[in-house]
Coordinates of C-alpha atoms in Angstrom, one line a residue:
Chain A
M1 CA 12.8 8.3 3.8
K2 CA 8.8 8.3 4.1
I3 CA 7.2 5.5 2.9
L4 CA 3.4 4.8 2.2
V5 CA 1.7 1.3 1.9
C6 CA -1.7 1.0 0.7
I7 CA -3.5 -2.0 1.6
T8 CA -6.9 -3.7 0.6
H9 CA -9.1 -5.6 3.0
V10 CA -10.4 -8.6 1.0
P11 CA -11.8 -12.0 1.5
D12 CA -9.2 -14.7 2.2
T13 CA -7.8 -16.3 -0.7
T14 CA -9.4 -19.8 0.5
T15 CA -12.9 -18.2 0.4
K16 CA -15.7 -20.0 -1.3
I17 CA -17.5 -16.9 -3.1
K18 CA -21.0 -16.5 -3.0
F19 CA -23.5 -13.6 -3.9
T20 CA -26.6 -12.5 -2.0
P21 CA -29.7 -14.3 -3.9
D22 CA -30.4 -11.2 -5.9
G23 CA -26.9 -10.9 -7.2
S24 CA -26.2 -7.5 -5.7
K25 CA -23.1 -7.9 -3.5
L26 CA -20.8 -10.4 -1.9
D27 CA -22.7 -12.8 0.6
T28 CA -20.1 -11.8 3.5
T29 CA -21.6 -14.6 6.0
G30 CA -18.6 -16.8 7.3
V31 CA -15.8 -15.0 5.0
Q32 CA -12.7 -14.0 6.8
F33 CA -11.3 -10.8 5.7
V34 CA -7.6 -10.3 5.3
I35 CA -4.9 -8.0 4.1
G36 CA -4.8 -8.6 0.2
P37 CA -1.6 -11.1 -0.1
Y38 CA 0.3 -8.7 -2.6
E39 CA 0.2 -5.8 0.0
D40 CA 1.5 -8.2 2.6
Y41 CA 4.9 -8.5 0.5
A42 CA 4.6 -4.6 -0.1
L43 CA 4.2 -4.1 3.9
S44 CA 7.2 -6.6 4.7
R45 CA 9.6 -4.9 2.1
A46 CA 8.5 -1.7 3.8
V47 CA 9.4 -2.6 6.9
E48 CA 12.6 -4.1 5.7
L49 CA 13.6 -0.8 4.3
K50 CA 12.5 1.0 7.7
E51 CA 15.1 -1.2 9.4
Q52 CA 17.7 -0.7 6.8
F53 CA 17.3 3.0 6.3
G54 CA 15.3 4.4 9.4
A55 CA 12.3 5.1 7.2
T56 CA 8.7 6.1 8.3
V57 CA 6.0 4.0 7.2
T58 CA 2.5 5.0 7.0
V59 CA -0.3 2.6 6.0
L60 CA -3.4 3.5 4.1
N61 CA -6.6 1.9 3.5
V62 CA -9.7 3.2 1.7
G63 CA -12.3 1.3 3.4
T64 CA -15.4 1.5 5.9
A65 CA -14.6 0.9 10.0
E66 CA -14.7 -3.0 9.3
T67 CA -11.2 -2.6 7.9
E68 CA -9.8 -1.5 11.1
P69 CA -8.4 -5.1 12.3
S70 CA -6.3 -5.3 8.9
I71 CA -5.0 -1.9 9.4
R72 CA -4.0 -2.6 13.1
K73 CA -2.1 -5.7 11.6
A74 CA -0.4 -3.7 9.5
L75 CA 0.6 -1.6 12.3
A76 CA 1.7 -4.6 14.3
L77 CA 4.0 -5.8 11.4
G78 CA 6.1 -2.4 12.1
C79 CA 4.1 0.6 10.2
D80 CA 4.3 3.7 12.4
N81 CA 1.1 5.3 11.8
A82 CA -2.1 4.6 9.8
I83 CA -4.8 6.6 7.6
R84 CA -8.1 5.4 6.8
I85 CA -10.3 7.2 4.1
D86 CA -13.7 6.5 5.4
A87 CA -15.5 5.1 1.9
E88 CA -16.4 2.0 0.2
P89 CA -13.6 1.3 -2.4
T90 CA -16.0 0.5 -5.0
D91 CA -14.2 2.4 -8.2
A92 CA -10.5 2.2 -8.9
F93 CA -10.2 6.3 -10.1
F94 CA -12.0 7.2 -6.8
V95 CA -9.7 5.0 -4.8
A96 CA -6.4 6.5 -6.9
E97 CA -8.0 10.1 -6.1
Q98 CA -7.9 9.5 -2.4
I99 CA -4.2 7.9 -2.2
A100 CA -3.1 10.8 -4.4
H101 CA -4.7 13.4 -2.4
I102 CA -3.0 12.0 0.9
C103 CA 0.5 12.0 -1.3
K104 CA 0.4 15.6 -2.3
Q105 CA 0.3 16.6 1.3
N106 CA 3.1 14.2 2.4
N107 CA 5.6 14.0 -0.4
Y108 CA 6.5 10.2 0.1
D109 CA 9.5 8.8 -1.5
L110 CA 7.8 5.6 -2.1
I111 CA 4.2 4.5 -2.4
L112 CA 3.7 0.7 -2.2
M113 CA 0.9 -1.3 -2.9
G114 CA -0.1 -4.8 -4.4
R115 CA 0.0 -5.6 -8.0
E116 CA -4.0 -5.8 -7.8
S117 CA -6.4 -6.5 -5.2
I118 CA -7.7 -10.0 -5.1
D119 CA -11.1 -9.2 -5.0
F120 CA -11.6 -7.3 -8.4
N121 CA -8.2 -7.8 -9.7
G122 CA -8.1 -4.4 -11.7
G123 CA -4.4 -3.8 -10.9
Q124 CA -4.7 -0.3 -11.9
V125 CA -4.7 2.0 -8.8
H126 CA -0.7 2.3 -8.8
G127 CA -0.9 3.5 -12.4
I128 CA -3.5 6.0 -11.8
V129 CA -2.0 7.4 -8.7
G130 CA 1.4 7.7 -10.7
E131 CA -0.5 9.6 -13.3
L132 CA -2.3 11.9 -10.8
L133 CA 1.2 12.5 -9.2
G134 CA 3.1 12.9 -12.5
I135 CA 5.6 10.4 -11.0
P136 CA 6.7 6.9 -12.5
S137 CA 5.0 3.7 -11.7
F138 CA 5.8 0.1 -12.3
S139 CA 4.0 -3.1 -11.6
P140 CA 4.7 -6.3 -10.9
V141 CA 7.7 -5.4 -8.9
M142 CA 9.3 -8.8 -7.6
K143 CA 12.5 -7.2 -6.4
L144 CA 13.2 -3.6 -4.8
D145 CA 16.4 -2.1 -3.8
I146 CA 17.2 1.7 -2.9
E147 CA 20.7 3.2 -3.6
G148 CA 20.8 6.6 -2.7
N149 CA 17.9 8.2 -4.7
I150 CA 17.7 5.3 -7.0
A151 CA 15.3 2.5 -7.0
K152 CA 16.7 -0.8 -8.5
M153 CA 14.1 -3.0 -9.3
A154 CA 12.8 -6.2 -11.2
R155 CA 9.6 -6.5 -12.7
E156 CA 8.1 -9.8 -13.8
I157 CA 7.1 -10.1 -17.2
E158 CA 6.3 -13.1 -19.6
G159 CA 8.5 -15.9 -19.3
G160 CA 11.1 -13.9 -17.2
K161 CA 12.2 -10.5 -15.6
E162 CA 13.2 -7.3 -16.6
Y163 CA 15.5 -5.4 -14.5
L164 CA 15.1 -1.5 -14.3
Q165 CA 16.2 1.5 -12.4
A166 CA 14.4 4.9 -11.7
P167 CA 14.8 8.0 -9.5
L168 CA 12.6 8.3 -6.5
P169 CA 9.4 9.0 -5.9
L170 CA 7.9 6.2 -7.5
V171 CA 4.6 4.1 -7.2
L172 CA 4.9 0.4 -7.2
G173 CA 2.6 -2.6 -7.4
C174 CA 4.4 -5.3 -5.5
Q175 CA 4.2 -9.1 -5.6
E176 CA 6.4 -12.1 -4.4
P177 CA 9.1 -12.4 -3.8
I178 CA 9.9 -8.9 -3.3
A179 CA 10.2 -9.7 0.7
E180 CA 9.9 -12.4 3.1
W181 CA 6.2 -12.6 4.7
K182 CA 6.2 -11.3 8.2
I183 CA 4.1 -12.5 10.9
P184 CA 3.5 -9.7 13.8
N185 CA 5.2 -10.8 17.0
M186 CA 3.5 -9.9 20.6
R187 CA 5.5 -6.7 21.0
G188 CA 4.1 -5.3 17.6
I189 CA 0.5 -6.3 18.4
M190 CA 0.7 -4.5 21.7
S191 CA 2.4 -1.4 20.2
A192 CA 0.0 -1.3 17.2
K193 CA -3.1 -0.5 19.9
S194 CA -1.4 2.9 20.6
K195 CA 0.0 4.0 17.3
P196 CA -1.8 6.9 15.7
L197 CA -4.7 5.8 13.1
Q198 CA -6.1 8.9 11.6
V199 CA -9.7 8.6 9.8
I200 CA -10.3 11.3 6.8
A201 CA -13.1 11.8 4.9
P202 CA -13.0 11.2 1.0
V203 CA -12.6 13.9 -1.5
N204 CA -13.9 14.4 -4.8
P205 CA -16.5 11.3 -5.0
Q206 CA -16.4 11.0 -8.9
E207 CA -16.7 7.2 -9.8
L208 CA -15.9 6.1 -13.6
T209 CA -17.3 2.4 -13.2
K210 CA -20.2 0.9 -11.2
S211 CA -20.7 -3.0 -11.0
L212 CA -24.3 -3.6 -11.4
S213 CA -24.6 -7.2 -10.6
F214 CA -22.5 -10.5 -9.9
E215 CA -22.7 -14.0 -10.8
L216 CA -20.9 -17.4 -10.7
P217 CA -19.6 -19.5 -13.3
P218 CA -21.9 -22.1 -14.5
P219 CA -21.3 -25.4 -12.5
K220 CA -18.7 -27.8 -13.8
G221 CA -20.1 -31.1 -15.3
A222 CA -19.0 -34.2 -14.0
C223 CA -15.3 -35.3 -14.4
K224 CA -14.8 -38.1 -17.0
M225 CA -12.3 -40.8 -15.6
I226 CA -10.1 -42.8 -17.8
P227 CA -8.7 -45.8 -16.4
A228 CA -5.0 -45.5 -15.8
D229 CA -4.2 -48.8 -17.9
E230 CA -5.9 -46.9 -20.8
A231 CA -4.5 -43.5 -20.4
E232 CA -3.5 -43.5 -24.1
K233 CA -7.1 -42.9 -24.9
L234 CA -7.0 -39.5 -23.2
I235 CA -5.5 -38.2 -26.6
E236 CA -8.4 -39.6 -28.6
L237 CA -11.2 -38.0 -26.4
L238 CA -9.2 -34.5 -26.3
K239 CA -9.4 -34.9 -30.2
T240 CA -12.7 -35.9 -31.0
E241 CA -14.8 -35.1 -28.0
A242 CA -13.4 -32.1 -26.2
K243 CA -11.9 -31.0 -29.6
V244 CA -9.0 -29.2 -28.1
L245 CA -6.3 -30.8 -29.9
Chain B
M1 CA -15.1 8.5 -32.9
S2 CA -13.1 5.4 -33.0
V3 CA -12.0 2.4 -31.2
L4 CA -8.0 2.0 -30.8
I5 CA -6.4 -1.2 -30.3
F6 CA -3.0 -1.3 -28.7
V7 CA -1.1 -4.2 -30.5
E8 CA 1.7 -5.4 -28.4
T9 CA 4.7 -7.1 -30.4
T10 CA 7.7 -9.4 -29.6
E11 CA 10.6 -9.0 -31.9
G12 CA 8.5 -6.7 -34.3
K13 CA 5.5 -9.2 -34.5
A14 CA 2.1 -8.9 -33.0
K15 CA 1.6 -11.2 -30.2
P16 CA -1.0 -13.5 -30.7
S17 CA -3.4 -12.2 -27.7
S18 CA -2.9 -8.7 -29.5
L19 CA -4.6 -10.2 -32.6
E20 CA -7.3 -11.6 -30.5
A21 CA -7.6 -8.0 -29.3
V22 CA -7.6 -6.4 -32.7
G23 CA -10.6 -8.8 -33.9
Y24 CA -12.6 -7.9 -30.6
G25 CA -11.8 -4.2 -30.9
A26 CA -12.9 -4.1 -34.5
K27 CA -16.1 -5.9 -33.5
V28 CA -16.8 -3.3 -30.6
A29 CA -16.2 -0.7 -33.2
E30 CA -18.6 -2.4 -35.7
M31 CA -21.4 -2.5 -32.7
L32 CA -20.5 1.2 -32.1
G33 CA -21.0 1.9 -35.9
T34 CA -17.1 3.4 -36.1
S35 CA -14.0 2.4 -37.2
A36 CA -10.8 0.3 -35.5
T37 CA -7.5 1.6 -35.5
A38 CA -4.7 -0.6 -34.3
L39 CA -1.6 1.1 -32.7
V40 CA 1.8 -0.2 -32.8
L41 CA 5.0 1.0 -31.0
G42 CA 8.5 0.5 -32.1
D43 CA 10.0 -1.1 -35.1
A44 CA 7.6 -4.1 -36.4
Q45 CA 6.8 -5.8 -40.0
E46 CA 3.5 -6.6 -42.0
L47 CA 1.5 -4.2 -40.2
E48 CA -1.0 -4.2 -43.0
K49 CA -2.0 -7.5 -42.1
L50 CA -3.5 -6.5 -39.0
G51 CA -6.2 -5.7 -41.4
N52 CA -6.7 -9.5 -41.5
Y53 CA -8.0 -9.2 -38.1
G54 CA -10.1 -6.4 -38.8
A55 CA -8.2 -3.2 -38.2
N56 CA -9.4 -0.4 -40.8
K57 CA -6.2 1.7 -40.1
V58 CA -2.7 1.1 -38.2
L59 CA -0.9 4.0 -36.6
H60 CA 3.0 3.2 -36.6
V61 CA 5.1 5.2 -34.2
A62 CA 8.5 3.9 -35.8
D63 CA 10.5 5.3 -32.8
S64 CA 13.4 2.5 -32.1
R65 CA 13.4 3.8 -28.4
L66 CA 10.0 2.1 -28.1
N67 CA 11.4 -1.5 -28.9
T68 CA 11.4 -2.0 -25.3
G69 CA 8.5 -1.6 -23.2
I70 CA 9.1 1.7 -21.3
I71 CA 5.9 2.1 -19.1
Q72 CA 5.7 6.1 -18.9
A73 CA 6.5 6.5 -22.9
Y74 CA 4.2 3.8 -23.9
S75 CA 1.2 5.4 -21.9
N76 CA 2.1 8.9 -23.4
A77 CA 2.1 7.4 -26.7
I78 CA -1.1 5.8 -26.5
A79 CA -3.1 8.7 -25.0
Q80 CA -1.7 10.7 -27.6
A81 CA -3.2 8.2 -30.4
M82 CA -6.6 8.2 -28.6
E83 CA -6.9 12.0 -29.0
K84 CA -5.6 11.9 -32.6
E85 CA -8.0 9.3 -33.5
N86 CA -10.7 10.7 -31.2
A87 CA -11.0 7.4 -29.8
S88 CA -13.9 6.5 -27.2
V89 CA -12.6 3.1 -26.7
L90 CA -9.2 1.6 -25.9
V91 CA -8.8 -2.3 -26.3
L92 CA -5.5 -4.1 -25.2
A93 CA -4.8 -7.8 -24.3
K94 CA -4.0 -8.4 -20.7
S95 CA -0.2 -8.6 -20.2
S96 CA 2.5 -7.6 -17.8
L97 CA 3.3 -4.5 -19.9
A98 CA -0.1 -3.8 -21.2
D99 CA -1.8 -3.9 -17.6
A100 CA 0.8 -1.1 -16.2
V101 CA 0.4 0.9 -19.3
A102 CA -3.6 0.7 -19.1
A103 CA -3.5 2.0 -15.7
R104 CA -1.7 4.9 -16.5
V105 CA -3.7 5.7 -19.6
A106 CA -6.7 5.5 -17.4
G107 CA -5.5 7.9 -14.8
R108 CA -4.3 10.4 -17.8
L109 CA -7.5 10.6 -19.6
K110 CA -9.7 10.0 -16.6
A111 CA -11.1 6.9 -18.4
G112 CA -12.9 4.0 -16.8
L113 CA -10.9 0.8 -16.9
A114 CA -12.5 -2.6 -16.9
S115 CA -9.7 -5.4 -16.7
N116 CA -10.2 -9.3 -17.2
V117 CA -12.9 -8.7 -19.5
V118 CA -14.5 -11.9 -20.8
D119 CA -17.2 -10.9 -23.4
L120 CA -18.1 -8.1 -25.9
P121 CA -19.8 -5.0 -24.1
N122 CA -23.7 -4.9 -23.8
L123 CA -24.5 -1.5 -25.4
S124 CA -28.6 -2.0 -24.8
N125 CA -28.3 0.3 -21.8
G126 CA -25.2 2.3 -21.3
F127 CA -21.8 0.2 -22.0
V128 CA -21.7 -2.9 -19.6
V129 CA -18.8 -5.4 -19.8
K130 CA -18.8 -8.7 -18.1
R131 CA -15.5 -9.3 -16.4
S132 CA -13.7 -11.9 -14.2
I133 CA -13.4 -11.1 -10.6
Y134 CA -12.1 -12.9 -7.6
T135 CA -9.3 -14.3 -9.4
G136 CA -11.5 -16.1 -11.9
K137 CA -14.4 -17.4 -9.1
A138 CA -16.8 -15.0 -10.3
F139 CA -18.1 -12.5 -12.7
A140 CA -18.9 -8.8 -12.4
N141 CA -21.5 -6.9 -15.0
T142 CA -19.9 -3.6 -14.7
A143 CA -20.9 -0.1 -16.2
I144 CA -18.3 2.2 -17.5
T145 CA -19.8 5.5 -17.2
S146 CA -16.7 7.8 -18.1
E147 CA -16.7 9.2 -21.9
K148 CA -13.4 7.4 -22.9
K149 CA -13.3 3.8 -21.9
I150 CA -10.7 1.2 -21.6
L151 CA -11.0 -2.5 -21.8
A152 CA -8.3 -4.9 -20.8
I153 CA -9.3 -8.3 -22.1
K154 CA -8.4 -11.9 -21.1
K155 CA -7.1 -14.3 -23.4
N156 CA -9.1 -16.7 -25.2
I157 CA -12.6 -14.9 -24.9
Y158 CA -13.2 -13.9 -28.5
S159 CA -12.5 -15.9 -31.5
V160 CA -11.7 -14.0 -35.0
T161 CA -11.3 -15.7 -38.2
P162 CA -8.8 -13.9 -40.3
T163 CA -9.8 -12.6 -43.7
S164 CA -7.6 -11.2 -46.5
N165 CA -8.4 -7.6 -45.8
T166 CA -5.6 -5.4 -45.4
A167 CA -5.2 -2.2 -43.4
S168 CA -3.9 1.1 -44.2
V169 CA -0.6 2.0 -42.5
E170 CA 0.0 5.7 -41.2
A171 CA 3.0 6.8 -39.6
F172 CA 2.4 8.5 -36.3
T173 CA 5.1 10.8 -34.2
P174 CA 3.8 11.5 -30.8
T175 CA 5.4 14.1 -28.4
L176 CA 7.6 12.2 -26.1
N177 CA 9.8 14.0 -23.3
D178 CA 12.8 12.8 -21.9
S179 CA 11.1 12.2 -18.6
D180 CA 9.1 9.6 -20.3
F181 CA 12.3 7.8 -20.6
A182 CA 13.6 8.4 -17.1
A183 CA 13.2 4.8 -16.2
K184 CA 16.0 2.6 -17.5
I185 CA 15.9 -1.1 -18.4
T186 CA 19.0 -2.4 -17.5
N187 CA 18.6 -5.9 -18.4
T188 CA 15.9 -8.6 -19.4
E189 CA 16.0 -12.1 -18.6
K190 CA 13.7 -14.2 -20.7
A191 CA 13.4 -18.0 -21.3
T192 CA 14.0 -18.6 -24.9
G193 CA 12.9 -20.9 -27.3
T194 CA 9.9 -22.1 -25.1
I195 CA 6.2 -21.2 -25.6
S196 CA 5.1 -18.0 -23.5
L197 CA 2.8 -19.3 -20.6
P198 CA 0.2 -16.6 -20.8
E199 CA -0.1 -17.0 -24.5
A200 CA -0.1 -20.8 -24.7
N201 CA -3.1 -22.5 -26.0
I202 CA -2.3 -25.8 -24.2
V203 CA -0.5 -25.8 -20.9
V204 CA 1.2 -28.7 -19.0
S205 CA 1.8 -28.1 -15.5
G206 CA 3.6 -30.2 -12.6
G207 CA 3.2 -30.2 -9.0
R208 CA 4.9 -31.7 -5.8
G209 CA 3.5 -35.2 -7.0
L210 CA 6.4 -35.4 -9.2
K211 CA 8.7 -35.5 -6.1
G212 CA 11.8 -33.4 -7.5
P213 CA 12.9 -31.2 -10.5
E214 CA 14.8 -34.0 -11.8
N215 CA 11.7 -35.5 -12.9
W216 CA 10.3 -32.5 -15.0
G217 CA 11.2 -34.6 -18.1
I218 CA 8.0 -35.9 -18.5
V219 CA 6.1 -32.6 -18.1
E220 CA 8.4 -31.0 -20.9
E221 CA 8.4 -33.9 -23.4
L222 CA 4.5 -34.0 -23.2
A223 CA 4.4 -30.1 -23.4
K224 CA 6.8 -30.3 -26.5
V225 CA 4.7 -33.0 -28.5
L226 CA 1.6 -31.1 -27.7
G227 CA 3.2 -27.5 -28.5
A228 CA 2.3 -26.6 -25.0
A229 CA 3.7 -24.3 -22.3
T230 CA 5.1 -25.6 -19.1
G231 CA 3.5 -24.3 -15.6
C232 CA 3.9 -25.5 -12.1
S233 CA 2.2 -25.0 -8.5
K234 CA 3.2 -22.6 -6.1
P235 CA 4.9 -25.1 -3.9
V236 CA 7.0 -26.2 -6.7
S237 CA 8.1 -22.8 -7.4
D238 CA 8.6 -21.9 -3.7
L239 CA 10.9 -24.9 -3.5
H240 CA 12.7 -23.6 -6.6
W241 CA 12.2 -26.7 -8.6
R242 CA 10.9 -24.2 -11.2
P243 CA 11.1 -20.6 -12.0
H244 CA 8.5 -18.1 -10.3
H245 CA 7.3 -17.1 -13.9
E246 CA 6.0 -20.6 -14.2
H247 CA 3.9 -20.5 -11.2
V248 CA 0.4 -21.0 -12.1
G249 CA -2.5 -19.7 -9.6
Q250 CA -3.8 -16.9 -7.3
T251 CA -0.8 -15.1 -6.7
G252 CA 1.1 -16.3 -9.8
V253 CA 0.1 -16.3 -13.5
K254 CA -3.4 -16.7 -14.6
V255 CA -4.0 -18.7 -17.7
S256 CA -7.1 -19.3 -19.9
P257 CA -6.0 -21.9 -22.5
N258 CA -7.8 -24.2 -24.4
L259 CA -6.3 -27.2 -22.8
Y260 CA -4.7 -27.3 -19.1
I261 CA -3.2 -30.7 -18.0
A262 CA -2.2 -31.0 -14.3
I263 CA 0.3 -33.7 -13.3
G264 CA 0.7 -34.3 -9.7
I265 CA -1.1 -31.1 -8.6
S266 CA -3.9 -31.6 -5.8
G267 CA -5.8 -28.7 -6.9
A268 CA -5.9 -26.3 -3.9
I269 CA -8.2 -23.5 -4.2
Q270 CA -5.5 -20.9 -4.8
H271 CA -4.2 -23.0 -7.9
L272 CA -7.8 -23.5 -9.2
A273 CA -8.0 -19.7 -9.1
G274 CA -5.4 -19.4 -11.7
V275 CA -6.7 -22.1 -14.1
N276 CA -10.5 -22.1 -13.7
S277 CA -10.9 -20.3 -17.1
S278 CA -9.4 -23.0 -19.0
K279 CA -11.8 -24.5 -21.3
C280 CA -10.8 -28.0 -20.8
I281 CA -8.7 -29.3 -17.7
V282 CA -7.1 -32.7 -17.4
V283 CA -6.1 -33.9 -14.0
I284 CA -3.6 -36.7 -13.4
N285 CA -3.1 -37.7 -9.8
S286 CA -2.4 -41.1 -7.8
D287 CA -4.9 -39.6 -5.1
P288 CA -8.4 -40.3 -6.1
E289 CA -9.5 -37.8 -3.5
A290 CA -7.5 -34.9 -5.0
P291 CA -9.8 -32.0 -5.0
F292 CA -8.7 -31.0 -8.5
F293 CA -10.8 -33.7 -9.9
Q294 CA -14.0 -32.0 -9.2
A295 CA -12.9 -28.9 -11.3
A296 CA -11.8 -31.4 -14.0
D297 CA -13.4 -32.4 -17.2
Y298 CA -10.8 -35.7 -17.6
G299 CA -9.3 -37.4 -14.7
I300 CA -6.8 -40.2 -14.6
V301 CA -6.4 -41.9 -11.1
G302 CA -2.6 -43.3 -11.4
D303 CA 1.0 -43.1 -11.2
A304 CA 2.2 -40.2 -13.3
F305 CA 5.6 -41.5 -14.2
Q306 CA 3.4 -44.7 -15.7
V307 CA 0.5 -42.6 -17.0
V308 CA 2.1 -39.8 -18.7
P309 CA 4.5 -41.7 -21.0
K310 CA 1.5 -43.4 -22.3
I311 CA -0.1 -40.1 -23.2
I312 CA 3.1 -39.0 -24.8
E313 CA 3.1 -42.1 -26.9
A314 CA -0.4 -41.8 -28.1
A315 CA 0.4 -37.8 -28.8
K316 CA 3.4 -38.6 -30.8
K317 CA 1.1 -40.9 -33.3
M318 CA -1.5 -38.1 -33.7

């Protein structure tokens, strides 16, 4: 079995987001970049499947050289080799075209990624890759088992789960609890340094969207405190002042 | 040219978020000087009433194979409806199904997709939408430059007042192949009799401050009295006190209700990411230093087991 895991390199979930004064880009001062949390789950499940079936796991990232620490971490977690498409991942269609291009040359059985990146939250690359390759895609997948040529999955829906099955190959957008989060061990970290990382130039640099400017939400007004022994007054305030009841 | 709105149904009825999408799509059509067509897949009722929300026409694919949300088949049907209507814009309300489907339609039609859209597009210089990014922590103004455009809108961003207008209903039969149905849905587990969390106008959430799953009665009772959905923090879902589909936050469900009431949740930045689009936030916590108070509109410092019953009593008298 051949598995491709596509990862993002994004600000840690605890980051306080701020932009440069002209609002044109993220102010990265003091920001720690990590593998997106949804892709951490995808990577962990890929490594579990490798342990179960002896698969080859390739990790892919569309990004500049700054993303290599995240790629090395994925290799330390148990991926066998890595591909970096040397480009800024500014548009989902562009990123999907890069992934599809690599897939066409490699015939992966499973293409895993996160349900969405936690920077732009688009949640569309898996679906576009599925269309470009003409194979099914599912998201958000929270359970994945392989039986022969069939993937048995659970997809989270509003208020519950949908269980489904489909033949490989597939593209899946993953989320918790598809696998236990893994932390690289020392042996993994040492071996990651010598695993192959191929850097490839992008193809067909066409974008369908362009973010022109960024802004923060307006600051929140002060919180109105209600004494605990007058808690019942909350309902009246919600009704007459906030007008939400 | 036209604007197509994908209307998602549950048990044959349009979801409230889809009615909002119809209103939004009709407004976009008006801005573009064109008409709005709603698309409904599978068996459904009262379709002409989508005109109340602004649809000029309803395309109905009465194919019972589409009564469940098969992603490939839905994407194919929507793409064919786009072509039939010569639609330049597709509008959908974000959901587990709509997100997965919108992505495939984007790939198929080579359409620029903006997700988490929070306002009407700005057409003064191209086609620019404001969308929520960094899980609600910021916004991007994004130009869609492709000929066909897809907007997946966040809930509670556009208010539509229903009229008495009705829409004409037209049957539509897209060409669907066996391969569109290659994926089989084998079972669906769904909480019944409760209000859907992403669709709810009011959400009552509990955190670790409630000390155990046996204490969820006050959360559920307050939710019931207010007609609200129940949610929880990540630790609560990780501890299996509550199911994962109730987990609100960065890696869980993102909600944007009119009112969010948090009981015993300290307000970690990852939880705030899932609720910061709420119109009004109430925080009840015994710790006056809980960071959630900084993001709240109303706060009560106190023991939830004493405070919440008082609120329930007051709400019952409302």
